[in-house]
Short mmCIF file of C-alpha atoms in Angstrom, two decimals:
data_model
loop_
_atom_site.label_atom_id
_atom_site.label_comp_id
_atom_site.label_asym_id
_atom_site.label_seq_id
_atom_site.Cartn_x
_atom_site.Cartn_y
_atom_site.Cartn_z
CA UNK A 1 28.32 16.09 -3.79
CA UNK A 2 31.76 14.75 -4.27
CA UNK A 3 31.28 12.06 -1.80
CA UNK A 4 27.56 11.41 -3.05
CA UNK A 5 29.16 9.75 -6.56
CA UNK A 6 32.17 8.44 -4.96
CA UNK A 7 29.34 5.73 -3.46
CA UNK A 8 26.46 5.91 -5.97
CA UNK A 9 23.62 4.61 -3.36
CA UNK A 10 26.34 2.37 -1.91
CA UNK A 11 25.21 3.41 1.31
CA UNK A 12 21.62 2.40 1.57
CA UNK A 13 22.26 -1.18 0.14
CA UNK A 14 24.84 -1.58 2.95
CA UNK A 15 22.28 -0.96 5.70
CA UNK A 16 19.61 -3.06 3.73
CA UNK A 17 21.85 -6.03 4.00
CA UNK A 18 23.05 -5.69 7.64
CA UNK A 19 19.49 -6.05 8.00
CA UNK A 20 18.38 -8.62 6.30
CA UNK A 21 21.49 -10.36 7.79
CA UNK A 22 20.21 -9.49 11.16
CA UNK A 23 16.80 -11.49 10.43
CA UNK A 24 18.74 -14.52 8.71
CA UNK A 25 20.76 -14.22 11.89
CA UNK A 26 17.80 -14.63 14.36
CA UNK A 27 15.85 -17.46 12.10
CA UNK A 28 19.14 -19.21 12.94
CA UNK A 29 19.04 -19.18 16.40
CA UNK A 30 15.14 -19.57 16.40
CA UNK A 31 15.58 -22.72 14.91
CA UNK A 32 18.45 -23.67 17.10
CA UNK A 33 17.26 -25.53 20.07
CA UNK A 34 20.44 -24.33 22.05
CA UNK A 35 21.74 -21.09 22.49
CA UNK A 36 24.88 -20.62 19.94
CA UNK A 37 27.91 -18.74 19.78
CA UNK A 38 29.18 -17.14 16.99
CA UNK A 39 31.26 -19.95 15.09
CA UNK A 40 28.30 -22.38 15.29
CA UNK A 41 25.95 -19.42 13.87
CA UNK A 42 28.49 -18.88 10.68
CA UNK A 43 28.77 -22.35 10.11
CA UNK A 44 24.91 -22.61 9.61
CA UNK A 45 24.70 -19.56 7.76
CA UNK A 46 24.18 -19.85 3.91
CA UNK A 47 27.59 -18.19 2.02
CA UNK A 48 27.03 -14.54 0.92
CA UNK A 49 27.65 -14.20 -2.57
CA UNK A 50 31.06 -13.24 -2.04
CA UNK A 51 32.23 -16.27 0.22
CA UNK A 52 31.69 -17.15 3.79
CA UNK A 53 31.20 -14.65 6.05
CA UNK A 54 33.66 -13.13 8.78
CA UNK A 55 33.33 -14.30 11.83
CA UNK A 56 33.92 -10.65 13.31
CA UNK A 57 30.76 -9.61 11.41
CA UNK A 58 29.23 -12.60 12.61
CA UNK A 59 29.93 -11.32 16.22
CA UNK A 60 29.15 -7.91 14.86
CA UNK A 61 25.80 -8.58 14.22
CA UNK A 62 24.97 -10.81 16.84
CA UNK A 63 26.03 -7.82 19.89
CA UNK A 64 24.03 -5.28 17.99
CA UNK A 65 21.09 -7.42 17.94
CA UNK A 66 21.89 -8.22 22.05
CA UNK A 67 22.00 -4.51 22.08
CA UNK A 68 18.51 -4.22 20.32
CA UNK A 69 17.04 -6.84 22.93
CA UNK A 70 15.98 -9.25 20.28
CA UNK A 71 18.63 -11.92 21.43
CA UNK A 72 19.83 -12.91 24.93
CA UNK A 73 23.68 -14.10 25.62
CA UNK A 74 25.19 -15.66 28.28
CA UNK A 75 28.77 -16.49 29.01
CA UNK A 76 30.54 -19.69 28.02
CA UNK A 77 34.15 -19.20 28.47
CA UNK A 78 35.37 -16.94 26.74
CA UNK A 79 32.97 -16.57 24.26
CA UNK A 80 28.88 -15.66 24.51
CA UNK A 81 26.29 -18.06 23.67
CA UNK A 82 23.15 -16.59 22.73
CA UNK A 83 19.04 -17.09 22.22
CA UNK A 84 15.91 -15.24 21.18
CA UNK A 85 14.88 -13.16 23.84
CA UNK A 86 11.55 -15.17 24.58
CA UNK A 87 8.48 -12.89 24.55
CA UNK A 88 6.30 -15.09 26.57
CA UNK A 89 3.66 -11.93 27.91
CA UNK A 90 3.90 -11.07 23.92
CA UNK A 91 4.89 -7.12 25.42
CA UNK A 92 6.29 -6.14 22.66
CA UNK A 93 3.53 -7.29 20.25
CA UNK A 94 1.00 -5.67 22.73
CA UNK A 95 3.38 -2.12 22.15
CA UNK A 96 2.99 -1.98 18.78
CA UNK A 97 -0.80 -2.85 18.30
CA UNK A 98 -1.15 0.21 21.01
CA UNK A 99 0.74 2.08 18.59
CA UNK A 100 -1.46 1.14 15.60
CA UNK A 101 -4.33 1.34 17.20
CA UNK A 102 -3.72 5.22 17.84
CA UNK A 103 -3.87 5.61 13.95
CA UNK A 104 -7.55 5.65 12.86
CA UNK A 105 -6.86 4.35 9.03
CA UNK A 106 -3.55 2.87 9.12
CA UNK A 107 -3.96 0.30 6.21
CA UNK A 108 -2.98 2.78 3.67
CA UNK A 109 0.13 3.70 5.35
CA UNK A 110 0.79 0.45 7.20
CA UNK A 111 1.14 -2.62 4.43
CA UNK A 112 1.16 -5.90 5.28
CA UNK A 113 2.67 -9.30 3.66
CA UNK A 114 -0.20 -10.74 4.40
CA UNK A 115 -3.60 -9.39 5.40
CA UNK A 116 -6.52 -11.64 6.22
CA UNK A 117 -7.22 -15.33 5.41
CA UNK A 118 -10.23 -16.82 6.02
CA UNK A 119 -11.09 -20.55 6.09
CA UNK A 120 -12.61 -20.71 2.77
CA UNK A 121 -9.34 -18.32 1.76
CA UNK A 122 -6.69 -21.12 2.81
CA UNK A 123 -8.67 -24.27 0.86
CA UNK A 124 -8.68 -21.81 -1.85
CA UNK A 125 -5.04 -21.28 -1.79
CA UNK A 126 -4.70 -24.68 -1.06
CA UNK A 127 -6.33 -26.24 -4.40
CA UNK A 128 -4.74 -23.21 -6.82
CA UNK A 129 -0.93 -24.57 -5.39
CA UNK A 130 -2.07 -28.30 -6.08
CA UNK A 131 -3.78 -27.65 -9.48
CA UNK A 132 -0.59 -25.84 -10.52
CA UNK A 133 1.49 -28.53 -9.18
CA UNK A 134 -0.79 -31.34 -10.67
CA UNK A 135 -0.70 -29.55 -14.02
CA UNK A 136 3.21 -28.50 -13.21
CA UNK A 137 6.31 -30.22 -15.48
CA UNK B 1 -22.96 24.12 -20.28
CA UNK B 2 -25.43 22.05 -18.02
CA UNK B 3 -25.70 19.03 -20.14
CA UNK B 4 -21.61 19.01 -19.99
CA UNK B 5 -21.36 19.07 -16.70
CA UNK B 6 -24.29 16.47 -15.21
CA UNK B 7 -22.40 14.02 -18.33
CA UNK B 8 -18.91 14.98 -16.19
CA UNK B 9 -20.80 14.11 -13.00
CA UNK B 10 -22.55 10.93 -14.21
CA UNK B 11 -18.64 9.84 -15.69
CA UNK B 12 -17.19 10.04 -12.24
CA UNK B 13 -19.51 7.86 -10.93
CA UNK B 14 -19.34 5.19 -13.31
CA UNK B 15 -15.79 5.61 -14.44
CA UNK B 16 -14.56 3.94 -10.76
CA UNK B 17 -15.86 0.81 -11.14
CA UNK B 18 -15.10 0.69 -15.05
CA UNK B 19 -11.28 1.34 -14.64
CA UNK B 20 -10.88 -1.18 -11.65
CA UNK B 21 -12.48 -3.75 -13.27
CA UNK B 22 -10.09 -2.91 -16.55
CA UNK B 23 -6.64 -2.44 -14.70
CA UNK B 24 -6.49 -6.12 -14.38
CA UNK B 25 -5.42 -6.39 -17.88
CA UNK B 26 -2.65 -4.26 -17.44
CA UNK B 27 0.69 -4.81 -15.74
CA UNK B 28 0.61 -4.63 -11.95
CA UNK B 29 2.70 -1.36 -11.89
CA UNK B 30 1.32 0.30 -14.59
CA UNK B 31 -2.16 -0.25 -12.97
CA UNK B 32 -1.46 1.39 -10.02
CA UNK B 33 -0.16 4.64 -11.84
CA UNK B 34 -3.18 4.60 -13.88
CA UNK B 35 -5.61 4.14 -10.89
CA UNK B 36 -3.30 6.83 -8.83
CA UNK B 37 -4.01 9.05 -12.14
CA UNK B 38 -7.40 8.00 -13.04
CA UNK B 39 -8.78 8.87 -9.02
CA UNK B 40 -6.86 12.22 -8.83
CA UNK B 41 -8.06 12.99 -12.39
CA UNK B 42 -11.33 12.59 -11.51
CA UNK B 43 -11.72 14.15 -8.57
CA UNK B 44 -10.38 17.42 -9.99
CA UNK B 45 -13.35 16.93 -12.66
CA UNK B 46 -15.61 16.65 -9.65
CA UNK B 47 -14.38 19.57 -8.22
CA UNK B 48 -14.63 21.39 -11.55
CA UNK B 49 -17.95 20.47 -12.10
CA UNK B 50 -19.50 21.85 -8.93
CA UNK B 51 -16.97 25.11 -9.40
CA UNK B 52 -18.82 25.61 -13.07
CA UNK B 53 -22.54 24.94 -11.72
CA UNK B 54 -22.03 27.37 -8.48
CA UNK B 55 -20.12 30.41 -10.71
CA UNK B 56 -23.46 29.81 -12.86
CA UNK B 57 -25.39 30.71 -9.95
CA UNK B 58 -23.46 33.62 -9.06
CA UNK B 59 -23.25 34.80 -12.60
CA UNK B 60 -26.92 34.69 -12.12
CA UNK B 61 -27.91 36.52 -9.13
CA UNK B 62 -25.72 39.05 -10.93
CA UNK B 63 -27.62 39.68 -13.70
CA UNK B 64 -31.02 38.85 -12.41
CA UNK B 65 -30.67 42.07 -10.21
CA UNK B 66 -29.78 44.63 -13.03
CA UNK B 67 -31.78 45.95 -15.36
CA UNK B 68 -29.65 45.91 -18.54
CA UNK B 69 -28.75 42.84 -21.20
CA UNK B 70 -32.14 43.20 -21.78
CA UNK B 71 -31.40 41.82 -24.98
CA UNK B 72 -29.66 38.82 -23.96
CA UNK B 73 -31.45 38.14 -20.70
CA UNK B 74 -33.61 35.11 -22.03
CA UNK B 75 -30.60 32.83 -23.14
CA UNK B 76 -28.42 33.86 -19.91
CA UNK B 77 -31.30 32.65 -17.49
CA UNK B 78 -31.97 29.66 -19.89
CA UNK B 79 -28.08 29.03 -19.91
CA UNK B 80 -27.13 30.09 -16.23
CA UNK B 81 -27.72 27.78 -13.31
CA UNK B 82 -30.64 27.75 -11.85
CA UNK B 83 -30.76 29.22 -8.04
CA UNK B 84 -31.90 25.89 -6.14
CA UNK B 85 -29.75 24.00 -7.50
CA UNK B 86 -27.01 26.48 -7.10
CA UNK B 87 -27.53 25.60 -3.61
CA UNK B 88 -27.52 22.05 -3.68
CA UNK B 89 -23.95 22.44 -5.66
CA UNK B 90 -23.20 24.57 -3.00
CA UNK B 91 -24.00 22.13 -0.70
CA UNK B 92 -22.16 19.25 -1.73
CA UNK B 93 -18.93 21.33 -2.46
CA UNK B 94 -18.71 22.12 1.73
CA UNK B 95 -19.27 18.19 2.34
CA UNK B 96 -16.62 17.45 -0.52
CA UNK B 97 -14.44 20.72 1.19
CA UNK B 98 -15.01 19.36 4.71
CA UNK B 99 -14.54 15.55 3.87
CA UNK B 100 -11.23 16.29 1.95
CA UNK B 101 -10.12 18.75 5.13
CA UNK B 102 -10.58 15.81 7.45
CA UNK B 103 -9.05 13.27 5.22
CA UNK B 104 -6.04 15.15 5.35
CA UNK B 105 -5.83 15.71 9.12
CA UNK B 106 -6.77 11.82 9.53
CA UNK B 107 -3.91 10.86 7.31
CA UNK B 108 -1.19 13.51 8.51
CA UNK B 109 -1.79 11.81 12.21
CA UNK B 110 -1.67 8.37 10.54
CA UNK B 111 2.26 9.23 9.32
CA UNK B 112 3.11 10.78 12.21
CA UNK B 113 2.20 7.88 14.26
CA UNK B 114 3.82 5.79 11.33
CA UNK B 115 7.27 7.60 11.73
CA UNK B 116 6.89 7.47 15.30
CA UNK B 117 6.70 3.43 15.04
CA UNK B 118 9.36 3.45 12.50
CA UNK B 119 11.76 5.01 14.73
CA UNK B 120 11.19 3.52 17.94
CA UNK B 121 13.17 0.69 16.98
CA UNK B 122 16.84 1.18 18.09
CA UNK B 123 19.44 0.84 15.12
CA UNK B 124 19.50 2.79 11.44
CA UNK B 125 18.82 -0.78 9.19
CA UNK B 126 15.71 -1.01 7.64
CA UNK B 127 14.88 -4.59 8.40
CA UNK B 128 13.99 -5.36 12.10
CA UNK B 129 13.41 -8.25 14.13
CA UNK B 130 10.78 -8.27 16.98
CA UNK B 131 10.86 -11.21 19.65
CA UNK B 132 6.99 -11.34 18.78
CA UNK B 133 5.92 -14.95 18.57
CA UNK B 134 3.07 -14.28 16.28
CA UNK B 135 3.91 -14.48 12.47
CA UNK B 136 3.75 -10.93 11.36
CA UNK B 137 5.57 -8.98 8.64
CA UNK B 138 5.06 -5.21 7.54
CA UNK B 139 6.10 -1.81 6.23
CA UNK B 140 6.11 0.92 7.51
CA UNK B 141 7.43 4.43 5.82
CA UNK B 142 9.30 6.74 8.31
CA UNK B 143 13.26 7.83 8.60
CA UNK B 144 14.46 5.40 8.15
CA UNK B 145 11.69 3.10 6.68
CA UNK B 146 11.66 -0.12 8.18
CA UNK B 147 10.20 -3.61 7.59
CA UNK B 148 9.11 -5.20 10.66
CA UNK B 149 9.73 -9.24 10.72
CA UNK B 150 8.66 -11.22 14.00
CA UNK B 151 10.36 -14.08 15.23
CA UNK B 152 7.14 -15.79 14.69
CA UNK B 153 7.22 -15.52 10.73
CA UNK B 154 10.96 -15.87 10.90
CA UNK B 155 10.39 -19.39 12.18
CA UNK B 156 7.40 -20.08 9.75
CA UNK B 157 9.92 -19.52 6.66
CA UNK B 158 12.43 -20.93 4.86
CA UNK B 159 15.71 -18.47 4.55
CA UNK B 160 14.88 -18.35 0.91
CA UNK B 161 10.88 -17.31 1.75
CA UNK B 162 12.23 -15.13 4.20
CA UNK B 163 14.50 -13.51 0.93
CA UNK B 164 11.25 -13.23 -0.81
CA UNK B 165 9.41 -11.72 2.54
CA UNK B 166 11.80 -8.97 2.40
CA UNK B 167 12.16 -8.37 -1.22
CA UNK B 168 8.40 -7.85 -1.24
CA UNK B 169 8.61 -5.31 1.78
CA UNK B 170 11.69 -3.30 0.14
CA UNK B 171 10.02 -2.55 -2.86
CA UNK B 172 6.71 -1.48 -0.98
CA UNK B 173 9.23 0.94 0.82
CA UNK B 174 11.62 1.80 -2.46
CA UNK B 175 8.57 2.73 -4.65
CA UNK B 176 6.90 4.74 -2.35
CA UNK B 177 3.53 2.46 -2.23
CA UNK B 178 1.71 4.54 0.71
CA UNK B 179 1.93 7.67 -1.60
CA UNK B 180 0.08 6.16 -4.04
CA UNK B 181 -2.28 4.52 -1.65
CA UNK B 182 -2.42 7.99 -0.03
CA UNK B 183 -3.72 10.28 -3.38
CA UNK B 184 -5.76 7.53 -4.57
CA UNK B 185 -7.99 7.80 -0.96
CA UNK B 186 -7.91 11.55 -1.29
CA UNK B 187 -9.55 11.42 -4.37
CA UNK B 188 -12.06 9.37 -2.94
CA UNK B 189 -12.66 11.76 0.01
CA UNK B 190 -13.47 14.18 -2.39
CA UNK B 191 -16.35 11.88 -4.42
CA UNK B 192 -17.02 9.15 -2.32
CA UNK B 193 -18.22 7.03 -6.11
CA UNK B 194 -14.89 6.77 -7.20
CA UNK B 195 -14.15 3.89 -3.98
CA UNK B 196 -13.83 1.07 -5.88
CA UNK B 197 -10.44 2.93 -7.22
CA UNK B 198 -8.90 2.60 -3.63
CA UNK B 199 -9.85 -1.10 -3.39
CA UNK B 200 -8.01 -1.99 -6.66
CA UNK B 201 -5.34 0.30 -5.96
CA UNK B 202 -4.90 -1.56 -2.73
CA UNK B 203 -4.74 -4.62 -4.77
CA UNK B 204 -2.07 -4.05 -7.65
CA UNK B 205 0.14 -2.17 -5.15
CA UNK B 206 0.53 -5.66 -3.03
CA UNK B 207 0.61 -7.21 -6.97
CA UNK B 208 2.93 -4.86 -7.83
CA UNK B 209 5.66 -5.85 -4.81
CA UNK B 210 5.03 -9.30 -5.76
CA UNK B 211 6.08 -8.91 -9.27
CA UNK B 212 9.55 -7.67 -7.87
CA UNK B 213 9.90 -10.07 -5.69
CA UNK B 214 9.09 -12.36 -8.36
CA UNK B 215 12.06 -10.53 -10.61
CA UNK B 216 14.46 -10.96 -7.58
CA UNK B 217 13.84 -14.48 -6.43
CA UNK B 218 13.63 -15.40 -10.28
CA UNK B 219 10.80 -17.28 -9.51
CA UNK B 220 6.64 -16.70 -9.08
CA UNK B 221 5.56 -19.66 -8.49
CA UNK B 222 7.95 -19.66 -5.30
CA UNK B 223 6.38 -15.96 -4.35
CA UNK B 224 2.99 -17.73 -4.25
CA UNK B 225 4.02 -20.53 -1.52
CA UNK B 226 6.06 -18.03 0.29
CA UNK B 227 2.51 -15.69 0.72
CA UNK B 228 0.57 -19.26 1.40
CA UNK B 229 3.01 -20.38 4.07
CA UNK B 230 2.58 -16.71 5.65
CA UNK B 231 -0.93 -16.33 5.25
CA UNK B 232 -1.46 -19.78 7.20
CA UNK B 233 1.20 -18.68 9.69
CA UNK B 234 -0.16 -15.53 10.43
CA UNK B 235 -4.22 -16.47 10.61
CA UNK B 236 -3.05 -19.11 13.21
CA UNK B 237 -1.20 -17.18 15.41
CA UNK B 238 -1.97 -13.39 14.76
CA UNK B 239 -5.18 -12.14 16.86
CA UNK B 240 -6.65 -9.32 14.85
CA UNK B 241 -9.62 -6.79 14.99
CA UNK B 242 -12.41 -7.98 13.40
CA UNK B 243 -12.39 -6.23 9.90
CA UNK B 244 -15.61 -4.71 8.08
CA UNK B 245 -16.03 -6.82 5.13
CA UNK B 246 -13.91 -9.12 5.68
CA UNK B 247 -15.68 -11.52 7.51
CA UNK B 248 -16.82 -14.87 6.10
CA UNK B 249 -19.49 -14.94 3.28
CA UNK B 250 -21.10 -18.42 3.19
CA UNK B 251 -21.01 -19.67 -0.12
CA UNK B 252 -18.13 -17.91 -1.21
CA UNK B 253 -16.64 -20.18 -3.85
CA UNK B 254 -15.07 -18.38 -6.79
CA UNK B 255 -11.70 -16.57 -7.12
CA UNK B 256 -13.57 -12.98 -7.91
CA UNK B 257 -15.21 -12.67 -4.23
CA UNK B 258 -11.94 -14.72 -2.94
CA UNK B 259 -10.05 -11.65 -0.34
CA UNK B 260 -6.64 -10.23 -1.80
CA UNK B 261 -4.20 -13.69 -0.82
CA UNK B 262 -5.71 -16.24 -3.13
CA UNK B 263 -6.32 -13.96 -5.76
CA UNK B 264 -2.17 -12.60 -5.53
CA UNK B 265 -1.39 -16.36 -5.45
CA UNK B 266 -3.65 -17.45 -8.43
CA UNK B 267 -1.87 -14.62 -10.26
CA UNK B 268 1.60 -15.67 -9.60
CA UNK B 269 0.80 -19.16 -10.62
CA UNK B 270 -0.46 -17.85 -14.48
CA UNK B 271 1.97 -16.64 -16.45
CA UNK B 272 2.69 -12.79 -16.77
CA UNK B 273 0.99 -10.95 -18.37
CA UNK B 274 1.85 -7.76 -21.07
CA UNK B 275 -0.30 -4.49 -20.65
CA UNK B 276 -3.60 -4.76 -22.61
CA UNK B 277 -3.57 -2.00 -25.20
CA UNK B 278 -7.34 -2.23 -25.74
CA UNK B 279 -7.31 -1.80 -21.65
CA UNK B 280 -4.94 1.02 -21.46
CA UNK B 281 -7.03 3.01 -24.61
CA UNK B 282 -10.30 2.52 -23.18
CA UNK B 283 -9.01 4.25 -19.77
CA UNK B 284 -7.75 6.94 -22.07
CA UNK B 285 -10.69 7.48 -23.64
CA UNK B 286 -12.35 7.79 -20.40
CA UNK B 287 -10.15 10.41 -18.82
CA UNK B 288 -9.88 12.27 -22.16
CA UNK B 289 -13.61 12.22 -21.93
CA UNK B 290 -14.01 13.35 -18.44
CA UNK B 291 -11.14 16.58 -19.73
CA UNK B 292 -13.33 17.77 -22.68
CA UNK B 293 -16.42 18.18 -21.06
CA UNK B 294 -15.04 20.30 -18.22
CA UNK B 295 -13.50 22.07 -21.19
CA UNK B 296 -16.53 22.33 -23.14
CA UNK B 297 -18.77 23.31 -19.55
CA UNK B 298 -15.87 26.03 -18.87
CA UNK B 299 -15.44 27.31 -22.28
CA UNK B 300 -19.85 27.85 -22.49
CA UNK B 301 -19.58 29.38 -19.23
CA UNK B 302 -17.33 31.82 -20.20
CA UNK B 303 -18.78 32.38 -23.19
CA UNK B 304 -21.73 33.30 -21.71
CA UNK B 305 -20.66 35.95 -19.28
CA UNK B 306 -18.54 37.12 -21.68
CA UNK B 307 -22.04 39.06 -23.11
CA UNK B 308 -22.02 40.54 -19.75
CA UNK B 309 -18.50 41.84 -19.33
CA UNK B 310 -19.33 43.24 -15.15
CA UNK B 311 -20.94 40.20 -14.04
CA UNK B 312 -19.19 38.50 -11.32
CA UNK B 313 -16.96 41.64 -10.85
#
């Protein structure tokens, strides 16, 4: 209880941020087309709101996400270099449509960004963003 | 006592399409409490309903096989259900019994496998990358809760879409979306009229995280392009199953039959809107409705086997 208001919901916002860094952190080297170590990865990240970034949560970040399998590293001196892991046989993507396929109505539980778009969807959504911009300041 | 409870019937039915089509003058939010409301509101009436008609019957059967109330027999068979359609109430309570029963078991399995998935990634952070080259993004409740991001949509946005991505997921995850999702489609288990309820609920949830994303990123207009950009990324590379009803209508050209993307992106790009009071009253009304005839069908019931003080004992 005591600790509980020491860090009203400190906690939780923590973890959401590691992970959000963690995707930030792999667009980064998805873009990159070189493997990078971790200077050249803080130098292209955007500054938090409190400053730059440490370069020991830089490296942080980047071994948990080796550890996770989402990024690959190889040695280059004394440092690592690393990449996506590339999924070429799409495994993991085939895992987790097994998985969802187990559930008979998953929607409900399952939400998606973005769910369906057929042709005439996109030249819909197409003409409403030029109207607006056409009628835009 | 009859007349009160057909009316209640008749209301269900027609009350789901009324109240989706009204919710979209209200506030994203506050239309998905009200649909979440509305649904479980009237599927209790629908239970109710069929509870009145069948304790008729019984009430019935009670009387018809004694020899007193003499006196008062006449207006108790005139005011008690009939026995044939006793039945057929009977009847449609085991469907709505059975159909609620396996709606529950479907959906329990549904988490389970849901927590299952939202676990077997390594790590305690909520947000998780997959190496999967097809743009996907998604919820998915469990302990912890996570939002799944693949390195596929991760390339198709900008780090500020991306902010938007996830500030969209969060709130799916903070505010508990699947719950509501979850009552509003056991409501419709138990009176299959009140679908339309599930479809717009669908709807303003997805609305609803948009709006907060909108609050976070300060900005709609750049929550539309950020669902446009995904939407095209993910129809390109993301191989689905072929979904009932979502296939391509020729001639499709308005907004209305438009699916659920354009029609979150056309309301992004108009300005926000306040809840409609005249909305919001007329849903009231409904509801309120719906509550005094099961009062009114209970309180005749009663009345009536309150001449007979052993029936149904």
């Amino acid at each position: 209880m005591v600790e509980a208001s020491a860090r009203p919901a400190g906690q939780p916002h923590h973890k959401r941020a590691q992970g959000a860094l963690e995707a930030m952190i792999t667009k980064i080297l998805l873009d990159a087309d070189t493997p990078l170590n971790a200077g050249e990865v803080r130098d292209r990240l955007p500054d938090a709101d409190e400053g730059p970034l440490s370069y020991s949560t830089v490296v942080t970040v980047l071994t948990r996400l080796h550890d996770k399998q989402v990024l690959d590293r190889t040695r280059d001196g004394r440092a690592y270099r690393y990449a996506p892991v590339t999924d070429g046989a799409g495994l993991s993507a085939r895992r987790l449509n097994d998985v969802l396929d187990a559930v008979s109505d998953r929607d409900a539980v399952l939400t998606r960004f973005v769910d369906g778009l057929s042709a005439h969807d996109e030249a819909l959504v197409r003409r409403l963003l030029e109207a607006h911009r056409a009628a835009g300041s | 006592m009859h007349d009160d409870v057909y009316v209640c019937l008749a209301l269900t039915a027609i009350a789901g399409p009324l109240v989706s089509v009204l919710v979209r003058w209200l506030r994203p939010r506050t239309a998905t409490v009200v649909l979440t409301v509305t649904a479980v509101s009237l599927a209790v009436a629908t239970w109710a309903s069929l509870a009145i008609l069948l304790l008729g019957a019984l009430a019935r059967l009670d009387i018809g096989s004694d020899r007193g109330y003499v006196a008062h027999r006449a207006s108790l068979m005139r005011g008690l259900t009939r026995p044939e359609l006793a039945s057929a109430a009977a009847l449609v309570m085991v469907c709505v019994a059975v159909a609620s029963a396996a709606f529950v078991i479907r959906r329990g399995r549904a988490f389970v496998a849901s927590f299952a998935h939202a676990s077997s990634f390594a790590g305690r952070e909520r947000v998780v990358v997959t190496p999967q080259e097809a743009a996907d993004a998604y919820a998915v409740p469990g302990r912890p809760g996570r939002v799944v991001v693949s390195a596929g949509m991760l390339r198709a946005l900008d780090p500020t879409d991306l902010q938007v991505l996830l500030a969209h997921e969060h709130a799916h995850l903070n505010h508990r979306h699947h719950l509501h999702a979850t009552l509003v489609r056991l409501a419709v288990a138990a009176n299959p009229f009140l679908r339309p309820l599930a479809r717009a609920a669908d709807f303003q949830i997805e609305r609803w995280a948009d709006e907060i994303a909108a609050q976070e990123a300060a900005s709609r207009h750049h929550v539309a392009t950020t669902i446009s950009k995904a939407a095209v990324a993910s129809s390109r590379t993301l191989v689905r199953r072929p979904t009932l009803g979502l296939g391509i209508a020729p001639g499709r050209r308005s907004l209305r039959s438009a699916g659920p993307v354009p029609r979150r992106v056309a309301a992004l790009l108009a300005p926000a809107t306040p809840n409609n009071p005249v909305a919001l009253g007329a849903i009231v009304a409904i509801l309120l409705l719906g509550a005094l005839l099961v009062g009114e069908a209970a309180g005749d019931l009663a009345g009536l086997l309150a001449v007979v003080p052993d029936a149904l004992t």
